[in-house]
Coordinates of C-alpha atoms in Angstrom, one line a residue:
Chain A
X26 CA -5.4 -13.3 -23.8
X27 CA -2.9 -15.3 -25.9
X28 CA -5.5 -18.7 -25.5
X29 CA -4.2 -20.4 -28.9
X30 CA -7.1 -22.9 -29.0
X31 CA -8.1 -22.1 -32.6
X32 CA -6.7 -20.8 -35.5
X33 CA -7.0 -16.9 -36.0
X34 CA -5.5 -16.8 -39.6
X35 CA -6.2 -19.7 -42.1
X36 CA -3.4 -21.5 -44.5
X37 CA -4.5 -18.8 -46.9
X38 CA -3.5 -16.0 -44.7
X39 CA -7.1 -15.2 -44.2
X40 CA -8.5 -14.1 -41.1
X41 CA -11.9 -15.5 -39.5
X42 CA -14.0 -12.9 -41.4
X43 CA -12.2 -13.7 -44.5
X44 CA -10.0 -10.4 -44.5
X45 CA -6.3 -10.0 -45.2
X46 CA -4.5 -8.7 -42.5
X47 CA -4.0 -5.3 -43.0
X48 CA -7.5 -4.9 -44.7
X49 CA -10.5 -2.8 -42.7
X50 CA -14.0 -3.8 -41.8
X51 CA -16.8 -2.5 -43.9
X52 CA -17.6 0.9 -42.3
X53 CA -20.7 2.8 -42.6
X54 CA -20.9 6.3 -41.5
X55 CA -23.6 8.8 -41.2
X56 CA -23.9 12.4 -40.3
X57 CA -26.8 14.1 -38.1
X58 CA -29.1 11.8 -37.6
X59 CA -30.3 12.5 -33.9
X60 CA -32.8 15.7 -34.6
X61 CA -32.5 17.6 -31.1
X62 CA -28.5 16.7 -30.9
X63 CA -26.8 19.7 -31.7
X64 CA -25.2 17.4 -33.9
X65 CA -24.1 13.8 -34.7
X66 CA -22.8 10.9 -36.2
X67 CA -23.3 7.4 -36.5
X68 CA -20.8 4.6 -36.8
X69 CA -21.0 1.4 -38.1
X70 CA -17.9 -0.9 -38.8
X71 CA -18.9 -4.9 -39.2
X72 CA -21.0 -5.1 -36.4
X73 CA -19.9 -2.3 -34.3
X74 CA -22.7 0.2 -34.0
X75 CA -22.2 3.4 -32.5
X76 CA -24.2 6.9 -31.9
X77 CA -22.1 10.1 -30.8
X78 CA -23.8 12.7 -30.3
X79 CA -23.1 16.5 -29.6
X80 CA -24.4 19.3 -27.2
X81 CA -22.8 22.6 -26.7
X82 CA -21.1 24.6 -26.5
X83 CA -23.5 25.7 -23.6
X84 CA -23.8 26.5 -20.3
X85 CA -21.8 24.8 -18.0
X86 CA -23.5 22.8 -14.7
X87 CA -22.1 22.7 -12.1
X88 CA -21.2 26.1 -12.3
X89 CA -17.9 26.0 -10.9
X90 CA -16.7 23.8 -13.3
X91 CA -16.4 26.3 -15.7
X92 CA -12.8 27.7 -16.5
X93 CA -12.8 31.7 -17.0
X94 CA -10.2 31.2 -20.5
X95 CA -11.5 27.5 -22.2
X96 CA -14.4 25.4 -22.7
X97 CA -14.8 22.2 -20.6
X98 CA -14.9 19.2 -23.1
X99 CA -16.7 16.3 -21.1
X100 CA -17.0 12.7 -22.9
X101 CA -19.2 10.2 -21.7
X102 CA -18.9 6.9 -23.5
X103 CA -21.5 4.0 -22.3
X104 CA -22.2 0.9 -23.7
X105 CA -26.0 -0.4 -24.3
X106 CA -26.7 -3.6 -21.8
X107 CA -27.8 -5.3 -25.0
X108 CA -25.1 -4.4 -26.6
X109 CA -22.7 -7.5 -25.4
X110 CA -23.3 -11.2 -25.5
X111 CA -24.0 -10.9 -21.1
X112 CA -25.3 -8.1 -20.4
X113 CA -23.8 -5.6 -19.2
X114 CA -25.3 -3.4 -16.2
X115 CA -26.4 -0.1 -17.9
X116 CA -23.8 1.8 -14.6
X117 CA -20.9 3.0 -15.9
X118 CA -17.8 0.3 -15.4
X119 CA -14.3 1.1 -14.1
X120 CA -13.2 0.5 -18.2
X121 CA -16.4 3.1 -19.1
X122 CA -15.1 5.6 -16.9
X123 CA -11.3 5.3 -18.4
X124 CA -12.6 5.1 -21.9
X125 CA -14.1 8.0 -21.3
X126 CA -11.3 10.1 -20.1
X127 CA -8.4 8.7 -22.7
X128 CA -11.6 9.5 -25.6
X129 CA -11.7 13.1 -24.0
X130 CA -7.8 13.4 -24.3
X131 CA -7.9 11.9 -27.7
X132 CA -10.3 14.9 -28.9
X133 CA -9.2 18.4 -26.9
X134 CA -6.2 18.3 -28.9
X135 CA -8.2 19.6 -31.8
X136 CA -11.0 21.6 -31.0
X137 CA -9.7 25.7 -30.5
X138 CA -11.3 25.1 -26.6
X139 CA -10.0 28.7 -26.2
X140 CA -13.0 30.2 -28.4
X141 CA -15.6 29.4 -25.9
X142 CA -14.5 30.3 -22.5
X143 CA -17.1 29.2 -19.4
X144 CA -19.0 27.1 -21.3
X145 CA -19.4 23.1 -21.5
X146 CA -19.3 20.9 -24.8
X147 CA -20.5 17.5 -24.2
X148 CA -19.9 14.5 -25.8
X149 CA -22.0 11.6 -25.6
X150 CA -21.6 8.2 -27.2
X151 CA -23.7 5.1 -27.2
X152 CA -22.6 1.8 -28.0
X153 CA -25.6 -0.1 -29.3
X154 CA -23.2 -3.1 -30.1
X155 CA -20.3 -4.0 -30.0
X156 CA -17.7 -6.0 -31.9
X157 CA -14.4 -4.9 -31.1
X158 CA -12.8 -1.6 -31.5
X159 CA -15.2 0.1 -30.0
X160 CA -13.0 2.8 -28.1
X161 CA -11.7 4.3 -31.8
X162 CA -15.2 4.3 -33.8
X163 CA -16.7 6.3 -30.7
X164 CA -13.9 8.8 -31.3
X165 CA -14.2 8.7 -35.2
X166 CA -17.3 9.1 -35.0
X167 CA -17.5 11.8 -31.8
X168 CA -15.2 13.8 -33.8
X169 CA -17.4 14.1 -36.7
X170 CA -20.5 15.2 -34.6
X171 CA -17.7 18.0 -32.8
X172 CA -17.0 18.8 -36.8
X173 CA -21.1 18.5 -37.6
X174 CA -22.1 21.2 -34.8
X175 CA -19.8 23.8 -36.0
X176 CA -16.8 23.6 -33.4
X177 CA -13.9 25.0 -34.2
X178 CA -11.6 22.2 -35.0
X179 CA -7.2 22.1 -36.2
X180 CA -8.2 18.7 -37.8
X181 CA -10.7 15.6 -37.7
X182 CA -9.7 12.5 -35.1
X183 CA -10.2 9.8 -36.4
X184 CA -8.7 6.3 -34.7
X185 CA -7.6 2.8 -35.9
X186 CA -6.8 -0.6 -33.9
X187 CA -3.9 -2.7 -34.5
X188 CA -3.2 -5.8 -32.7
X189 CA -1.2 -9.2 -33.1
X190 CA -3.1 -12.4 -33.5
X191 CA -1.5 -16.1 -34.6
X192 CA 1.9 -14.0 -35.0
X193 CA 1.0 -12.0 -37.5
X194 CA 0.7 -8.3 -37.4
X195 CA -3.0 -6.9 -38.2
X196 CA -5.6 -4.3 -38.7
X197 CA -8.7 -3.5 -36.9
X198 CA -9.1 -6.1 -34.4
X199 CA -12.7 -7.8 -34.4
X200 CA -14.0 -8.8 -31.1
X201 CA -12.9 -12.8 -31.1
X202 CA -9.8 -11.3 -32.3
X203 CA -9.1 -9.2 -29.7
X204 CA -10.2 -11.4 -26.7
X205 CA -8.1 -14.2 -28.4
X206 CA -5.4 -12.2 -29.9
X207 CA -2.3 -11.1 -28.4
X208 CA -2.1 -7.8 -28.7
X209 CA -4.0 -4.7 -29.1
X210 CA -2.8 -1.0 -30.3
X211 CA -5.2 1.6 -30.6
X212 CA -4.3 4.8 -31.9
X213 CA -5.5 8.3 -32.5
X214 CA -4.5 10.6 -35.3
X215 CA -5.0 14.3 -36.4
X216 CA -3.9 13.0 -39.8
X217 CA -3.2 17.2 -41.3
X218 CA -0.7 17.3 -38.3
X219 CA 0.8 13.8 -37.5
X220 CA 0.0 13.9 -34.2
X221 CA -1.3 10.9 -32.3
X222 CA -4.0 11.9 -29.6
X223 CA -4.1 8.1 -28.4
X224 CA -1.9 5.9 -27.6
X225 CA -2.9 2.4 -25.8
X226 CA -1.8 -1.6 -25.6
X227 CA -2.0 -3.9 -24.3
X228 CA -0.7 -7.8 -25.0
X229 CA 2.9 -8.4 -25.8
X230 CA 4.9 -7.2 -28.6
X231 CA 8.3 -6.6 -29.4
X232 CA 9.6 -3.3 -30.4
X233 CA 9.7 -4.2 -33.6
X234 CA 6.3 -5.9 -33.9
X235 CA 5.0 -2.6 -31.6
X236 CA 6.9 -0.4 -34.6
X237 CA 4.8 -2.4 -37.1
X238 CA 1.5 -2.0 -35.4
X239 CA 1.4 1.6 -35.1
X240 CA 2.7 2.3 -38.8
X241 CA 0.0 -0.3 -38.9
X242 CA -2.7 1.3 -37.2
X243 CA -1.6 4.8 -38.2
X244 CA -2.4 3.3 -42.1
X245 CA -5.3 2.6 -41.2
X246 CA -6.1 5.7 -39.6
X247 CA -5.4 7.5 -42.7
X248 CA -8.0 5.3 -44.6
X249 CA -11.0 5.9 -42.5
X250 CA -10.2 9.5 -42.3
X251 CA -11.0 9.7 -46.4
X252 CA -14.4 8.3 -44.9
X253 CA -15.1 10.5 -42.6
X254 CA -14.6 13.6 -44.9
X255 CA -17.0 12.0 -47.7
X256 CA -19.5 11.7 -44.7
X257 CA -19.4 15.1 -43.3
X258 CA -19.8 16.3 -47.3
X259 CA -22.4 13.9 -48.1
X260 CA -24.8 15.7 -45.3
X261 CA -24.2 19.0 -46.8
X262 CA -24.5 17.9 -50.2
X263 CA -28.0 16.4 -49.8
X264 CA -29.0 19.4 -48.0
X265 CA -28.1 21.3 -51.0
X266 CA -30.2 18.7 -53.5
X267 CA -33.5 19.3 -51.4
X268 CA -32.6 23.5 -51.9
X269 CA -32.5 22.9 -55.9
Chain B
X22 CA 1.3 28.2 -3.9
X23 CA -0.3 31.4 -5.4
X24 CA -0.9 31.2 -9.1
X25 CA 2.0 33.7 -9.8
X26 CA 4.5 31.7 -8.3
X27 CA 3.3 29.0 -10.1
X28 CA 3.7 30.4 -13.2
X29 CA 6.8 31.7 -13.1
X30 CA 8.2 28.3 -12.2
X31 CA 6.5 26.4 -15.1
X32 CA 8.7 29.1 -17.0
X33 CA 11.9 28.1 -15.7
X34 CA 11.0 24.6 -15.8
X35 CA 10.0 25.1 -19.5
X36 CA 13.3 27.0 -20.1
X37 CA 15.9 24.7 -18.1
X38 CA 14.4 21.6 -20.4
X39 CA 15.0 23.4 -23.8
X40 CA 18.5 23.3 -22.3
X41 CA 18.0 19.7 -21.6
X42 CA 18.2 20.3 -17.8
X43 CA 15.5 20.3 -15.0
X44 CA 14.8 22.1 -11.7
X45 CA 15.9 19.3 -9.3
X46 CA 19.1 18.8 -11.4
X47 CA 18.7 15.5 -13.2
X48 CA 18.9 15.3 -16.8
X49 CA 16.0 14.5 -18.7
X50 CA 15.8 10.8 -18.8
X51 CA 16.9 10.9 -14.5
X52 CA 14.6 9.1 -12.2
X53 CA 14.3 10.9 -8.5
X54 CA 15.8 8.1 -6.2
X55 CA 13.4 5.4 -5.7
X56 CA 13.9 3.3 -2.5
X57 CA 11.2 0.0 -2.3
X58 CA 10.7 -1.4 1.0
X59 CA 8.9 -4.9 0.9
X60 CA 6.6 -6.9 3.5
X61 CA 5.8 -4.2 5.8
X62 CA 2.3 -4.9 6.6
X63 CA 2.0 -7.8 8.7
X64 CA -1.6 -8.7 8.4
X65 CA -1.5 -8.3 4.3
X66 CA -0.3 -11.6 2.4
X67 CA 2.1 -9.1 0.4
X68 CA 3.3 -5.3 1.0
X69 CA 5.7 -3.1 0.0
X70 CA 5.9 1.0 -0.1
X71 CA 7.7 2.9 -2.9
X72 CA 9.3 6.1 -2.7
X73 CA 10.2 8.0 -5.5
X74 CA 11.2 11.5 -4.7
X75 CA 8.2 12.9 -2.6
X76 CA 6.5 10.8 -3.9
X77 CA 4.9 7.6 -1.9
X78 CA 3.1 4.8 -2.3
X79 CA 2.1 1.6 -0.7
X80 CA 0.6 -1.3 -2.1
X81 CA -1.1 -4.5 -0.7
X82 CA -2.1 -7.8 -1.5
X83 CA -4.8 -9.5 0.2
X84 CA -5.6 -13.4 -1.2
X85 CA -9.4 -14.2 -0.8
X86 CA -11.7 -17.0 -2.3
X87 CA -14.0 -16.7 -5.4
X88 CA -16.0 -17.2 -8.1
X89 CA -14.3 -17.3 -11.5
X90 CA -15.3 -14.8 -14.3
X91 CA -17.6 -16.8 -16.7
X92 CA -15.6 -16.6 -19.8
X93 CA -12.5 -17.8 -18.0
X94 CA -13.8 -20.5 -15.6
X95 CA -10.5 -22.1 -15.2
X96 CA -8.3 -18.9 -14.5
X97 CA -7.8 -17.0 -10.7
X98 CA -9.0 -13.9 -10.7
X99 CA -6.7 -10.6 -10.3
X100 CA -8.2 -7.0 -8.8
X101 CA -6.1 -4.0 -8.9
X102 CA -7.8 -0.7 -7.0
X103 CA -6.3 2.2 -6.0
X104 CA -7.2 4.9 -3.6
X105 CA -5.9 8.5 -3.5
X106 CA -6.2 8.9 0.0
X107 CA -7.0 12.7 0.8
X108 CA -3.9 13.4 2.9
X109 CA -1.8 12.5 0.2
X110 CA -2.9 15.8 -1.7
X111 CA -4.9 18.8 -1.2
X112 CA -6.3 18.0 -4.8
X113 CA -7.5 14.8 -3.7
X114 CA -11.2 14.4 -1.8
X115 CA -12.8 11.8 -0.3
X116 CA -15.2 9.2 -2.0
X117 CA -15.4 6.8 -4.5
X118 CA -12.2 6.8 -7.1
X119 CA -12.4 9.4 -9.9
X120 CA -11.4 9.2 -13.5
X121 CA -7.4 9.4 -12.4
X122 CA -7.6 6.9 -9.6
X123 CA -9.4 4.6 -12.1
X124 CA -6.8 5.1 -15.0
X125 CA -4.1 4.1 -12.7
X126 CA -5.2 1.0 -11.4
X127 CA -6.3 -0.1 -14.8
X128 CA -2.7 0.9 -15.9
X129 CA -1.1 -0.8 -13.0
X130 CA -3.6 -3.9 -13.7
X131 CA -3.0 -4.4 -17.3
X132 CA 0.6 -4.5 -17.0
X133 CA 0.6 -7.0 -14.3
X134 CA -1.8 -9.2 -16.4
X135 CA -0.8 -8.9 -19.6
X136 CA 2.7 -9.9 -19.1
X137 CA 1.4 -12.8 -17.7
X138 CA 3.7 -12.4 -14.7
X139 CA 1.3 -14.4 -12.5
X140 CA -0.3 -18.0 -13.8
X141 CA -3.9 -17.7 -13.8
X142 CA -4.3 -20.5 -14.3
X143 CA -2.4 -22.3 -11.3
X144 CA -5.1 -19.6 -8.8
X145 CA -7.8 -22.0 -10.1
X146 CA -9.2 -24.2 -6.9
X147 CA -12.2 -25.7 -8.8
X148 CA -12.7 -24.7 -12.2
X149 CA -16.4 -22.8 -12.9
X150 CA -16.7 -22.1 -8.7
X151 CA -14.2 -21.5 -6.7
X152 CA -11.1 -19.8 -7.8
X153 CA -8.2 -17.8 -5.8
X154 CA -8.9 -14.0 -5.8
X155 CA -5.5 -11.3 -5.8
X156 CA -6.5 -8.5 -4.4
X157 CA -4.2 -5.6 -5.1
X158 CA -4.6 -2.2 -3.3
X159 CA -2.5 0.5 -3.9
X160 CA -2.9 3.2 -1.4
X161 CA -1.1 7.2 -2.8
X162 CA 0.2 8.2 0.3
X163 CA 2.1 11.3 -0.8
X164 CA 1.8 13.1 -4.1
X165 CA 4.7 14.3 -6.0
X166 CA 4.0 13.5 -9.3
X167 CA 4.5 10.0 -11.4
X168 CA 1.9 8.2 -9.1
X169 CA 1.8 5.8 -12.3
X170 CA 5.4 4.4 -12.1
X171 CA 5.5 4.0 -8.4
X172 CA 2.0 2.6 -8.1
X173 CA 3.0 -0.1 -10.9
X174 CA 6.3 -1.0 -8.9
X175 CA 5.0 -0.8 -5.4
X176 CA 2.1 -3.1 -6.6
X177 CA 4.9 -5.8 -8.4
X178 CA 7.0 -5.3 -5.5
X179 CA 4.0 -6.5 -2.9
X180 CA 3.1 -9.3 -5.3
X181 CA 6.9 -10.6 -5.2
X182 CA 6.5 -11.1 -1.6
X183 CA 2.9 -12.2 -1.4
X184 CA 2.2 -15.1 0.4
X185 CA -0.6 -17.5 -0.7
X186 CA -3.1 -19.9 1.7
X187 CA -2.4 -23.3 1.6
X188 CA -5.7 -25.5 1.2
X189 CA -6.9 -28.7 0.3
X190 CA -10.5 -30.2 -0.9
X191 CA -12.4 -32.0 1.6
X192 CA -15.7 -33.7 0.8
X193 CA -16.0 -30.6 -1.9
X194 CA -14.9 -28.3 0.9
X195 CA -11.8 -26.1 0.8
X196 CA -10.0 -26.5 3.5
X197 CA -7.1 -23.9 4.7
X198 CA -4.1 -25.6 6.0
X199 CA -1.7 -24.0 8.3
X200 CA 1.2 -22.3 6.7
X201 CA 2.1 -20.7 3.1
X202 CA 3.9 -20.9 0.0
X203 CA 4.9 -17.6 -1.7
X204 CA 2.8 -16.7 -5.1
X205 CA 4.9 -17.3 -7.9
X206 CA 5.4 -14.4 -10.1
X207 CA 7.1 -15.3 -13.2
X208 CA 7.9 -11.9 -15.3
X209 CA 8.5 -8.5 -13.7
X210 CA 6.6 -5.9 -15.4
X211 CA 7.8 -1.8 -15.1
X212 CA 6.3 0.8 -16.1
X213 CA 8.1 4.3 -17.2
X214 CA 6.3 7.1 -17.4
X215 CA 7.5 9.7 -20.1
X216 CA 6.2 13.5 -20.3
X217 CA 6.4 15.9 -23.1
X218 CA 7.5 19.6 -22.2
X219 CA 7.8 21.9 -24.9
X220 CA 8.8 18.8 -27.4
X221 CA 11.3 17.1 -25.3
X222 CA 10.6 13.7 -23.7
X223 CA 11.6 13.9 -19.7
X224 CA 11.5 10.8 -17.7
X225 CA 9.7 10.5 -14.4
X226 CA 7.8 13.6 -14.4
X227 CA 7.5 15.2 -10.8
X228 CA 4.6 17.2 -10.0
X229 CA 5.6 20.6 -11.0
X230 CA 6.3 19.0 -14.6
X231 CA 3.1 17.2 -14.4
X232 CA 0.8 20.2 -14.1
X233 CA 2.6 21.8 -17.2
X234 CA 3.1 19.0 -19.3
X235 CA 1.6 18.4 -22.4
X236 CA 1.0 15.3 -22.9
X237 CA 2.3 11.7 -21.1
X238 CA 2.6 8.1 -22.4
X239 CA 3.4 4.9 -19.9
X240 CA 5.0 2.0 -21.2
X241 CA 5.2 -1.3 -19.2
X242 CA 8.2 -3.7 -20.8
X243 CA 9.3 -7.2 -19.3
X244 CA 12.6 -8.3 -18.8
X245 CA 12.4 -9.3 -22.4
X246 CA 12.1 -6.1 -23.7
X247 CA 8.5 -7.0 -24.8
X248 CA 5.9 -3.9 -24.1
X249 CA 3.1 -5.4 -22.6
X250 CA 1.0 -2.2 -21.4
X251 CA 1.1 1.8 -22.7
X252 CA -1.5 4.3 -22.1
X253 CA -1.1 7.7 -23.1
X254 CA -2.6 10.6 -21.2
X255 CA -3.3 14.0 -20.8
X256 CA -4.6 15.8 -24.0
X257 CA -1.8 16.7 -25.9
X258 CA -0.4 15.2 -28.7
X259 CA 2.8 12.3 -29.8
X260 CA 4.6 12.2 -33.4
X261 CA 5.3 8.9 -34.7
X262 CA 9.0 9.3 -33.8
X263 CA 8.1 10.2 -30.4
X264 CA 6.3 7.2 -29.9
X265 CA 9.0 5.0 -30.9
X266 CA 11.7 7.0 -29.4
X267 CA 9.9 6.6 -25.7
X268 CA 9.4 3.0 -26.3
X269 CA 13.6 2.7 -26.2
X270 CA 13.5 4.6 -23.2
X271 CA 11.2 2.7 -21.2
X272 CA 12.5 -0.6 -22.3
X273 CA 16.2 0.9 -20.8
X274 CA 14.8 2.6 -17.9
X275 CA 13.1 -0.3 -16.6
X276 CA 16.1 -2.5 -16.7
X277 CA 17.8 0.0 -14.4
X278 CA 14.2 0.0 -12.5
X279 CA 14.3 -3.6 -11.9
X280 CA 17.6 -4.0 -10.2
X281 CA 15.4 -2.2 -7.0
X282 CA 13.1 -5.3 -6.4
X283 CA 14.4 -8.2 -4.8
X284 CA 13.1 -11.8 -5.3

């Protein structure tokens, strides 16, 4: 972090890919695409490109995992060896294993776990590349496959990066950005409710500048939510134009 | 403790904290009493042992030699692991670190690196081969609750008293010379761990608040009063105001944190 070798913003205020600092990659997103997935979804923002996919509620193995008044929400993420410039050994990795657990957290806040007692819902996402930001398209795009098998759900997740680079204050951290920047701020939202299911940094920022990137992030949050919704429609939609 | 008992405590915690109190008598943004004891193991190159309330934890460095990370050929190379030892809990089993264990060290670790306390950069022997490795091993030996907060001090607090090799390059060689120089450690990361119960923020949750607690978020600050690490945990949910609210609290608690370590 914080290697100032080159310039992250231009004199123009322009960032490498030529966006303005609080504008959002191009994002691309799909519903139910895997056919024996209960259900899924499929991200793509720049060159981020993710698969979540869903299966459960069901029954729970091992057994005594179970819990006699919930359902057990279990989150895998794992990224594809090809999916980083070195690859990456297809094991799970100490940072797998916590993205896993803080994308769990991020999502039981808004599934009804109550409705489904001793049974499992899992989770699995795929990151066939990745360019940064990885951790909040999975869970955009997990929570729409949760949405997309019928779950129960208070609200959609939906999660946005924020991060410092060259001083300045920005949205949705590319990769270069991100290993070079100073700062990065991913956040969670139920956006019907307020309520942040994830919270990370890491970097330096003042309170002030950590104050910006969250009303930042939480922005941003807000816009990709609109996203989600049209996706989750658009599947029904042409389901409905193949019946007529 | 039968599930009964249990329950009927999580009550009265839950009722003494809408009155802003707690069971153990502090006030909501109270730590327990932490006591840090430093250089305690001989044979490690750094030590110390935390105590906060029941809970304890000891942290060690050990220095060895290395290759550099690839993208970072010029930079020292910093490992942060942590082991729940099964005495320390009857929750905790033997084996390789779980999802918790894991979360912490990568907590403790990103605090520690990202606020740039220690200079890579200086760990470098040969750039692209050889490189100083910190190894930092923090070691739960009692569990009351907070593990995060006392693992991150007991790890700075070992790191403030680590001792690093002396060397020099023979005929491409490194050569350890006797004697050592203490590793310099230029900021002095904390991290404060804040629960929500029932709405309310409480500082330095102990157990019994931890296993009814909604959610948790850590903040690391420097002596600046920069953040430079925050995970959130547990699956419940932060407002906005929250957020910000528990950011002034850990940046005051971990000024009062700091006066513990000595250097």
């Amino acid at each position: 972090m914080s290697q100032k070798l080159e310039k992250l913003i231009d004199k123009k205020g322009l960032r490498l890919d030529g966006r303005k600092p609080e504008e959002l990659r191009q994002i691309k997103i799909e519903v139910g695409i895997i056919l024996n997935a209960d259900c899924s979804a499929y991200i793509q923002q720049a060159k981020n490109k993710i698969l979540a996919g869903v299966y459960g509620p069901r029954e729970l193995h091992p057994k005594h995992l179970a819990r006699p008044d919930r359902t057990v929400l279990r989150c895998r993420y794992h990224m594809a060896p090809f999916s980083v410039q070195e690859r990456k050994s297809p094991a799970p990795s100490r940072r797998d294993i916590e993205l896993s657990k803080v994308m769990r957290e991020a999502l039981e806040p808004s599934i009804f776990l109550e409705y489904y007692p001793r049974t499992g819902i899992d989770v699995f996402v795929e990151v066939l590349q990745a360019d940064g930001g990885t951790r909040c398209a999975s869970i955009t795009a997990a929570s729409l496959a949760l949405a997309d098998a019928g779950i129960p759900m208070r609200d959609l997740v939906v999660a946005c990066a924020a991060g410092k680079i060259d001083n300045t204050v920005v949205l949705d951290l590319m990769d270069t950005e991100d290993k070079k920047g100073s700062a990065d701020v991913p956040v969670a939202l139920m956006p019907n409710f307020n309520a942040i299911t994830l919270l990370q940094m890491d970097g330096i920022l003042t309170h002030e500048e950590f104050e910006k990137a969250v009303n930042l992030a939480l922005d941003g949050c807000k816009r990709i939510y609109v996203m989600q919704k049209e996706a989750l429609k658009a599947k029904y939609e042409s389901v409905k134009e193949v019946e007529e | 403790m039968s599930s009964v008992i249990v329950r009927i405590k999580q009550k009265q915690i839950a009722e003494l904290i809408a009155k802003e109190k707690r069971v153990d008598g502090r006030g909501l943004s109270d730590y327990r009493e932490i006591k840090v004891e430093q250089g305690i193991i001989e044979r490690a190159e750094g030590s110390a042992r935390v105590l906060l309330g029941k809970t304890e934890v000891m942290a060690g460095t050990k220095i060895g030699i290395g290759r550099p990370f690839s993208d970072t050929p010029d930079a020292g190379v910093l490992t942060v692991n942590a082991e729940f030892v099964p005495l320390a809990s009857p929750t905790f089993e033997p084996g390789p670190p779980k999802e918790n264990a894991i979360e912490l060290a990568r907590v403790v670790d990103r605090g520690i690196r990202e606020s740039e306390a220690i200079d890579f950069k200086k760990l470098c022997i040969k750039p692209g081969e050889k490189v100083f490795v910190v190894f930092v091993d923090v070691y739960v030996l009692n569990h009351g609750g907070n593990l995060i907060d006392a693992s991150a001090l007991a790890a700075l607090a070992a790191l403030l008293n680590t001792k690093m090799l002396n060397y020099e390059i023979e005929e491409d060689e490194v050569k350890i010379k006797p004697g050592y120089t203490p590793l310099v450690v230029r900021k002095h990361p904390i991290a404060v761990t804040i629960a929500k119960i029932n709405d309310k923020l409480i500082v330095d949750p102990s157990l019994e608040e931890e296993q009814m607690m909604d959610t948790r978020l850590t903040m690391t600050t420097d002596e600046d009063g920069n953040i430079c690490a925050i995970q959130k945990g547990g699956s419940g949910t932060f407002t906005q105001k929250q957020v910000l609210e528990a950011a002034k609290i850990a940046r005051e608690k971990a000024v009062e944190i700091r006066k513990k370590l000595k250097w």
